[in-house]
């Protein structure tokens, strides 16, 4: 099965961990708008893609043998102390070096994947660093006033309510973000495409804000599965219900249709509303227990893998039914023409 998972950070890591349990070699398409921490420092100092989310995806795909696990551990190791290296992850520095030496981000990530024995591929959604800009309400005494804030960290931590996000090319605000061609091809050729979980406005939705990638997600014949977060994220989605995540998704991509929406049954207070929201996008809501027992804010990779397997089967059956219906209509049309 050709599976493509889109996202960033810890949310994408958990999706990749679940897919590996299904014996799938996924392609991860990763956001490149991070401007905080080690990634932000390297981005500002060297003008490179922020490597942090790319590093996390590579580490999640590292082979489970001893060398792969050791390299994964090294990749995720952060330097301590108070010097110039303090806070930098080793994998971030290695990726920064590869990006400078090789030049092509896709080739650099493929080389890093070989080092880790990666069971899959990691691609940036764009080969140029991008900036997130958001319209935010609730930052003034008048709740109707909308403020525009810029930067992934600023959007993710805003005390206001995010209404809408946009992407800009970091090298020029008027330049339209360009998708990585290999990422577009992966989506178009996929059997299954997954969106989420993760920071909704800064990790999940950005993929829909790159025109070529947006069009590929709309056009692809792949089964499309959305995985919802377990709890609202302070700042970005504080106070959001599960179905509001889908409404925001639809607002940013009105033509997007999905086949299944996976949510944790204990995190959905009004299941009927979520089912209706999923149906409005063309899909089915699958409410299953996918959180770690005792840690309701964390996905359990094993449980999520089982839910995804069911979602793939459900979406596949829907696709076959739809195809059968189309063929029936075509046969009737041919009969009428005869």
Coordinates of C-alpha atoms in Angstrom, one line a residue:
X1 CA 0.0 0.0 0.0
X2 CA 1.3 3.4 -0.9
X3 CA 0.5 5.6 2.1
X4 CA 1.2 9.4 2.4
X5 CA 1.0 11.1 5.8
X6 CA 0.9 14.9 5.9
X7 CA 1.7 16.9 9.0
X8 CA 4.5 17.8 11.3
X9 CA 5.9 17.4 14.8
X10 CA 4.7 14.8 17.2
X11 CA 1.4 14.3 15.5
X12 CA 3.1 13.1 12.3
X13 CA 5.5 10.9 14.4
X14 CA 2.5 9.0 15.9
X15 CA 0.9 8.5 12.5
X16 CA 4.1 7.1 11.1
X17 CA 4.5 4.8 14.1
X18 CA 1.0 3.5 13.5
X19 CA 1.5 3.0 9.8
X20 CA 4.7 1.0 10.5
X21 CA 2.6 -1.4 12.6
X22 CA 0.5 -2.1 9.4
X23 CA 3.6 -3.1 7.5
X24 CA 3.4 0.1 5.4
X25 CA 6.4 2.0 4.1
X26 CA 4.9 5.5 4.2
X27 CA 6.0 8.8 2.6
X28 CA 5.9 11.6 5.1
X29 CA 5.2 15.1 3.7
X30 CA 6.3 17.6 6.3
X31 CA 5.6 21.2 7.0
X32 CA 8.5 23.7 6.7
X33 CA 7.3 26.8 8.5
X34 CA 8.8 26.3 12.0
X35 CA 10.5 29.4 13.2
X36 CA 11.2 28.5 16.9
X37 CA 13.8 26.7 18.9
X38 CA 16.8 25.0 17.3
X39 CA 15.0 24.9 13.9
X40 CA 14.3 28.6 14.0
X41 CA 17.9 29.4 14.9
X42 CA 19.3 27.3 12.0
X43 CA 16.8 28.7 9.6
X44 CA 17.7 32.3 10.5
X45 CA 21.4 31.8 10.6
X46 CA 21.9 29.6 7.6
X47 CA 18.8 30.4 5.4
X48 CA 17.9 26.6 5.3
X49 CA 14.7 24.7 5.7
X50 CA 13.8 24.3 9.4
X51 CA 15.0 20.8 10.1
X52 CA 13.1 19.9 13.3
X53 CA 9.9 18.3 11.9
X54 CA 11.9 16.6 9.2
X55 CA 14.2 15.1 11.8
X56 CA 11.3 13.8 13.9
X57 CA 9.8 12.1 10.8
X58 CA 13.1 10.5 9.9
X59 CA 13.6 9.3 13.5
X60 CA 10.1 7.8 13.5
X61 CA 10.9 5.8 10.3
X62 CA 14.3 4.5 11.5
X63 CA 14.9 0.8 11.2
X64 CA 14.2 -1.1 14.4
X65 CA 17.5 -3.0 14.4
X66 CA 20.4 -1.9 16.7
X67 CA 22.2 0.5 14.3
X68 CA 18.9 2.2 13.3
X69 CA 17.7 2.6 16.9
X70 CA 21.1 4.0 17.9
X71 CA 21.1 6.5 15.1
X72 CA 17.5 7.5 15.9
X73 CA 18.6 8.1 19.5
X74 CA 21.5 10.2 18.3
X75 CA 19.3 12.2 15.9
X76 CA 16.9 13.1 18.8
X77 CA 19.7 13.9 21.3
X78 CA 19.9 17.6 22.3
X79 CA 23.0 19.3 23.5
X80 CA 22.8 20.8 27.0
X81 CA 24.9 23.5 28.6
X82 CA 24.9 27.2 27.8
X83 CA 27.2 27.4 24.7
X84 CA 26.5 27.9 21.0
X85 CA 25.2 24.3 20.7
X86 CA 22.9 24.4 23.7
X87 CA 19.4 23.3 22.7
X88 CA 20.3 22.0 19.2
X89 CA 19.4 18.5 18.3
X90 CA 22.1 16.5 16.7
X91 CA 19.8 15.5 13.8
X92 CA 19.0 19.2 13.1
X93 CA 22.7 19.9 12.8
X94 CA 23.3 16.9 10.6
X95 CA 20.4 17.8 8.3
X96 CA 21.7 21.4 8.1
X97 CA 25.1 20.1 7.0
X98 CA 23.6 17.8 4.5
X99 CA 21.4 20.6 3.1
X100 CA 24.4 22.8 2.7
X101 CA 26.6 20.1 1.1
X102 CA 24.1 18.5 -1.1
X103 CA 22.0 21.5 -2.0
X104 CA 18.8 19.6 -2.9
X105 CA 16.6 19.0 0.2
X106 CA 15.0 15.9 -1.3
X107 CA 18.4 14.3 -2.0
X108 CA 19.6 15.4 1.5
X109 CA 16.6 13.7 3.2
X110 CA 17.0 10.6 1.1
X111 CA 20.7 10.4 2.2
X112 CA 19.7 10.9 5.9
X113 CA 17.1 8.1 5.4
X114 CA 19.8 5.7 4.2
X115 CA 21.8 6.5 7.3
X116 CA 18.9 5.6 9.6
X117 CA 17.7 2.7 7.4
X118 CA 14.4 4.5 7.2
X119 CA 11.3 2.4 6.4
X120 CA 9.8 5.0 4.2
X121 CA 10.6 8.4 2.8
X122 CA 10.5 11.9 4.2
X123 CA 9.8 14.9 1.9
X124 CA 9.4 18.6 2.6
X125 CA 6.1 20.0 1.4
X126 CA 8.2 22.9 -0.1
X127 CA 11.9 23.1 -0.8
X128 CA 11.9 26.7 0.5
X129 CA 11.1 27.8 4.1
X130 CA 7.6 29.2 4.5
X131 CA 6.0 31.6 6.9
X132 CA 2.5 31.2 8.5
X133 CA 0.3 34.2 8.9
X134 CA -3.0 34.1 10.8
X135 CA -6.1 36.2 11.4
X136 CA -6.8 36.1 15.1
X137 CA -9.7 37.4 17.2
X138 CA -9.8 38.1 20.9
X139 CA -6.6 40.0 21.2
X140 CA -8.4 43.3 21.9
X141 CA -11.1 44.4 24.2
X142 CA -13.4 44.3 21.2
X143 CA -13.8 40.6 20.4
X144 CA -14.8 41.5 16.8
X145 CA -11.4 43.1 16.0
X146 CA -9.2 40.8 13.9
X147 CA -5.4 41.0 14.3
X148 CA -2.9 39.6 11.8
X149 CA 0.0 37.7 13.4
X150 CA 2.9 36.1 11.7
X151 CA 5.2 33.1 12.5
X152 CA 4.5 29.5 13.5
X153 CA 5.4 30.1 17.2
X154 CA 3.3 33.2 17.4
X155 CA 0.3 31.4 15.8
X156 CA 0.7 28.3 17.9
X157 CA 0.9 30.2 21.2
X158 CA -1.6 33.0 20.6
X159 CA -4.0 33.7 23.5
X160 CA -6.6 34.7 20.8
X161 CA -8.8 32.6 18.6
X162 CA -7.3 31.7 15.2
X163 CA -9.8 32.3 12.4
X164 CA -7.8 31.6 9.3
X165 CA -4.2 31.0 8.2
X166 CA -2.2 31.7 5.1
X167 CA 1.3 30.8 3.9
X168 CA 3.9 33.0 2.4
X169 CA 7.3 32.2 0.9
X170 CA 9.9 33.4 3.5
X171 CA 12.1 34.9 0.8
X172 CA 9.3 37.2 -0.4
X173 CA 5.7 37.7 1.0
X174 CA 4.3 38.2 -2.5
X175 CA 5.7 34.9 -3.8
X176 CA 3.3 32.0 -3.9
X177 CA 4.5 28.9 -2.0
X178 CA 5.7 26.2 -4.3
X179 CA 5.2 22.5 -3.6
X180 CA 8.0 19.9 -3.8
X181 CA 7.2 18.0 -7.0
X182 CA 8.0 14.7 -5.4
X183 CA 5.4 15.4 -2.7
X184 CA 2.8 16.2 -5.3
X185 CA 3.6 13.0 -7.1
X186 CA 3.4 11.0 -3.9
X187 CA -0.1 12.3 -3.2
X188 CA -1.3 11.7 -6.7
X189 CA 0.1 8.1 -6.7
X190 CA -1.0 7.2 -3.2
X191 CA -3.5 4.5 -2.2
X192 CA -4.1 6.2 1.1
X193 CA -3.5 9.8 2.3
X194 CA -3.7 10.8 5.9
X195 CA -4.1 14.3 7.5
X196 CA -3.6 14.8 11.2
X197 CA -3.2 14.5 14.1
X198 CA -1.2 17.5 15.0
X199 CA -1.3 21.3 15.5
X200 CA -4.3 22.0 13.4
X201 CA -3.4 25.5 12.1
X202 CA 0.4 25.2 11.9
X203 CA 1.0 21.5 11.0
X204 CA -2.1 20.1 9.3
X205 CA -3.8 22.9 7.4
X206 CA -0.5 24.4 5.9
X207 CA -0.5 21.5 3.4
X208 CA -3.8 22.8 2.0
X209 CA -2.3 26.3 1.6
X210 CA 0.3 25.3 -1.1
X211 CA -1.6 25.5 -4.4
X212 CA -0.1 22.4 -6.1
X213 CA -0.4 20.3 -3.0
X214 CA -3.9 21.5 -2.4
X215 CA -4.9 20.5 -6.0
X216 CA -3.2 17.1 -5.6
X217 CA -5.1 16.4 -2.4
X218 CA -8.4 17.3 -4.1
X219 CA -7.7 15.3 -7.3
X220 CA -6.0 12.2 -5.9
X221 CA -7.9 8.9 -6.2
X222 CA -6.4 7.9 -2.9
X223 CA -8.6 7.1 0.1
X224 CA -8.4 10.1 2.4
X225 CA -8.4 9.7 6.2
X226 CA -8.4 12.5 8.7
X227 CA -7.1 11.7 12.2
X228 CA -8.4 14.1 14.9
X229 CA -6.5 15.4 17.9
X230 CA -7.4 14.0 21.3
X231 CA -7.7 17.3 23.1
X232 CA -7.8 20.9 22.0
X233 CA -4.5 22.6 21.8
X234 CA -4.0 25.7 24.0
X235 CA -3.6 28.7 21.7
X236 CA -4.4 27.3 18.3
X237 CA -7.7 25.4 19.0
X238 CA -8.6 26.2 22.6
X239 CA -12.3 25.5 23.1
X240 CA -12.6 23.7 19.7
X241 CA -15.0 20.7 19.5
X242 CA -13.9 17.8 17.3
X243 CA -16.4 18.8 14.6
X244 CA -15.0 22.3 14.6
X245 CA -11.7 20.9 13.4
X246 CA -13.5 19.5 10.4
X247 CA -15.4 22.8 9.8
X248 CA -12.1 24.7 9.7
X249 CA -10.6 22.1 7.3
X250 CA -13.6 22.6 5.0
X251 CA -13.2 26.4 5.2
X252 CA -9.6 26.2 4.0
X253 CA -10.3 23.5 1.4
X254 CA -14.0 23.6 0.3
X255 CA -13.4 21.1 -2.5
X256 CA -11.7 18.5 -0.4
X257 CA -13.6 15.3 0.3
X258 CA -12.5 12.6 2.7
X259 CA -13.4 9.0 3.2
X260 CA -13.0 8.5 7.0
X261 CA -12.5 10.5 10.1
X262 CA -10.8 8.8 13.0
X263 CA -11.5 10.1 16.5
X264 CA -11.1 8.8 20.1
X265 CA -14.6 7.8 21.4
X266 CA -13.9 9.3 24.8
X267 CA -12.8 12.7 23.4
X268 CA -16.1 13.3 21.4
X269 CA -18.8 14.7 23.6
X270 CA -21.5 14.8 20.9
X271 CA -20.9 11.9 18.4
X272 CA -23.9 12.8 16.2
X273 CA -22.4 16.2 15.5
X274 CA -19.1 14.7 14.5
X275 CA -20.8 12.1 12.3
X276 CA -22.7 14.8 10.5
X277 CA -19.6 16.9 10.1
X278 CA -17.8 13.9 8.6
X279 CA -20.7 13.2 6.3
X280 CA -20.6 16.8 5.1
X281 CA -17.1 16.1 3.8
X282 CA -18.2 12.8 2.2
X283 CA -16.8 10.5 4.9
X284 CA -17.6 8.3 7.8
X285 CA -16.7 9.0 11.4
X286 CA -15.0 6.1 13.2
X287 CA -15.1 6.5 16.9
X288 CA -12.6 4.2 18.6
X289 CA -10.4 4.1 21.7
X290 CA -7.1 5.3 20.3
X291 CA -5.6 7.2 23.4
X292 CA -3.1 5.8 25.8
X293 CA -4.7 4.4 28.9
X294 CA -4.2 6.9 31.6
X295 CA -2.9 9.5 29.2
X296 CA -5.9 10.8 27.3
X297 CA -3.8 13.5 25.5
X298 CA -1.5 10.9 23.8
X299 CA -2.4 8.5 20.9
X300 CA -1.6 4.8 21.4
X301 CA 0.3 3.7 18.2
X302 CA -1.1 0.1 18.4
X303 CA -4.7 1.3 18.9
X304 CA -4.4 3.9 16.2
X305 CA -3.0 1.3 13.8
X306 CA -6.1 -0.8 14.4
X307 CA -8.4 2.1 13.8
X308 CA -6.5 3.1 10.6
X309 CA -6.7 -0.4 9.3
X310 CA -10.5 -0.3 9.8
X311 CA -10.6 3.2 8.2
X312 CA -8.7 2.0 5.1
X313 CA -11.1 -1.0 4.8
X314 CA -14.2 1.2 5.2
X315 CA -12.9 3.8 2.8
X316 CA -12.0 1.1 0.3
X317 CA -15.5 -0.4 0.5
X318 CA -17.0 3.0 -0.1
X319 CA -14.7 3.6 -3.1
X320 CA -15.7 0.2 -4.6
X321 CA -19.4 1.0 -4.1
X322 CA -19.0 4.4 -5.7
X323 CA -17.1 2.9 -8.6
X324 CA -19.8 0.2 -9.0
X325 CA -22.4 2.9 -9.0
X326 CA -20.5 4.9 -11.7
X327 CA -20.2 1.8 -13.8
X328 CA -23.9 1.1 -13.4
X329 CA -24.8 4.6 -14.5
X330 CA -22.4 4.2 -17.5
X331 CA -24.0 0.9 -18.5
X332 CA -27.5 2.3 -18.3
X333 CA -26.4 5.3 -20.4
X334 CA -24.9 3.0 -23.0
X335 CA -28.1 1.0 -23.1
X336 CA -30.1 4.2 -23.6
X337 CA -27.8 5.2 -26.4
X338 CA -28.1 1.7 -28.0

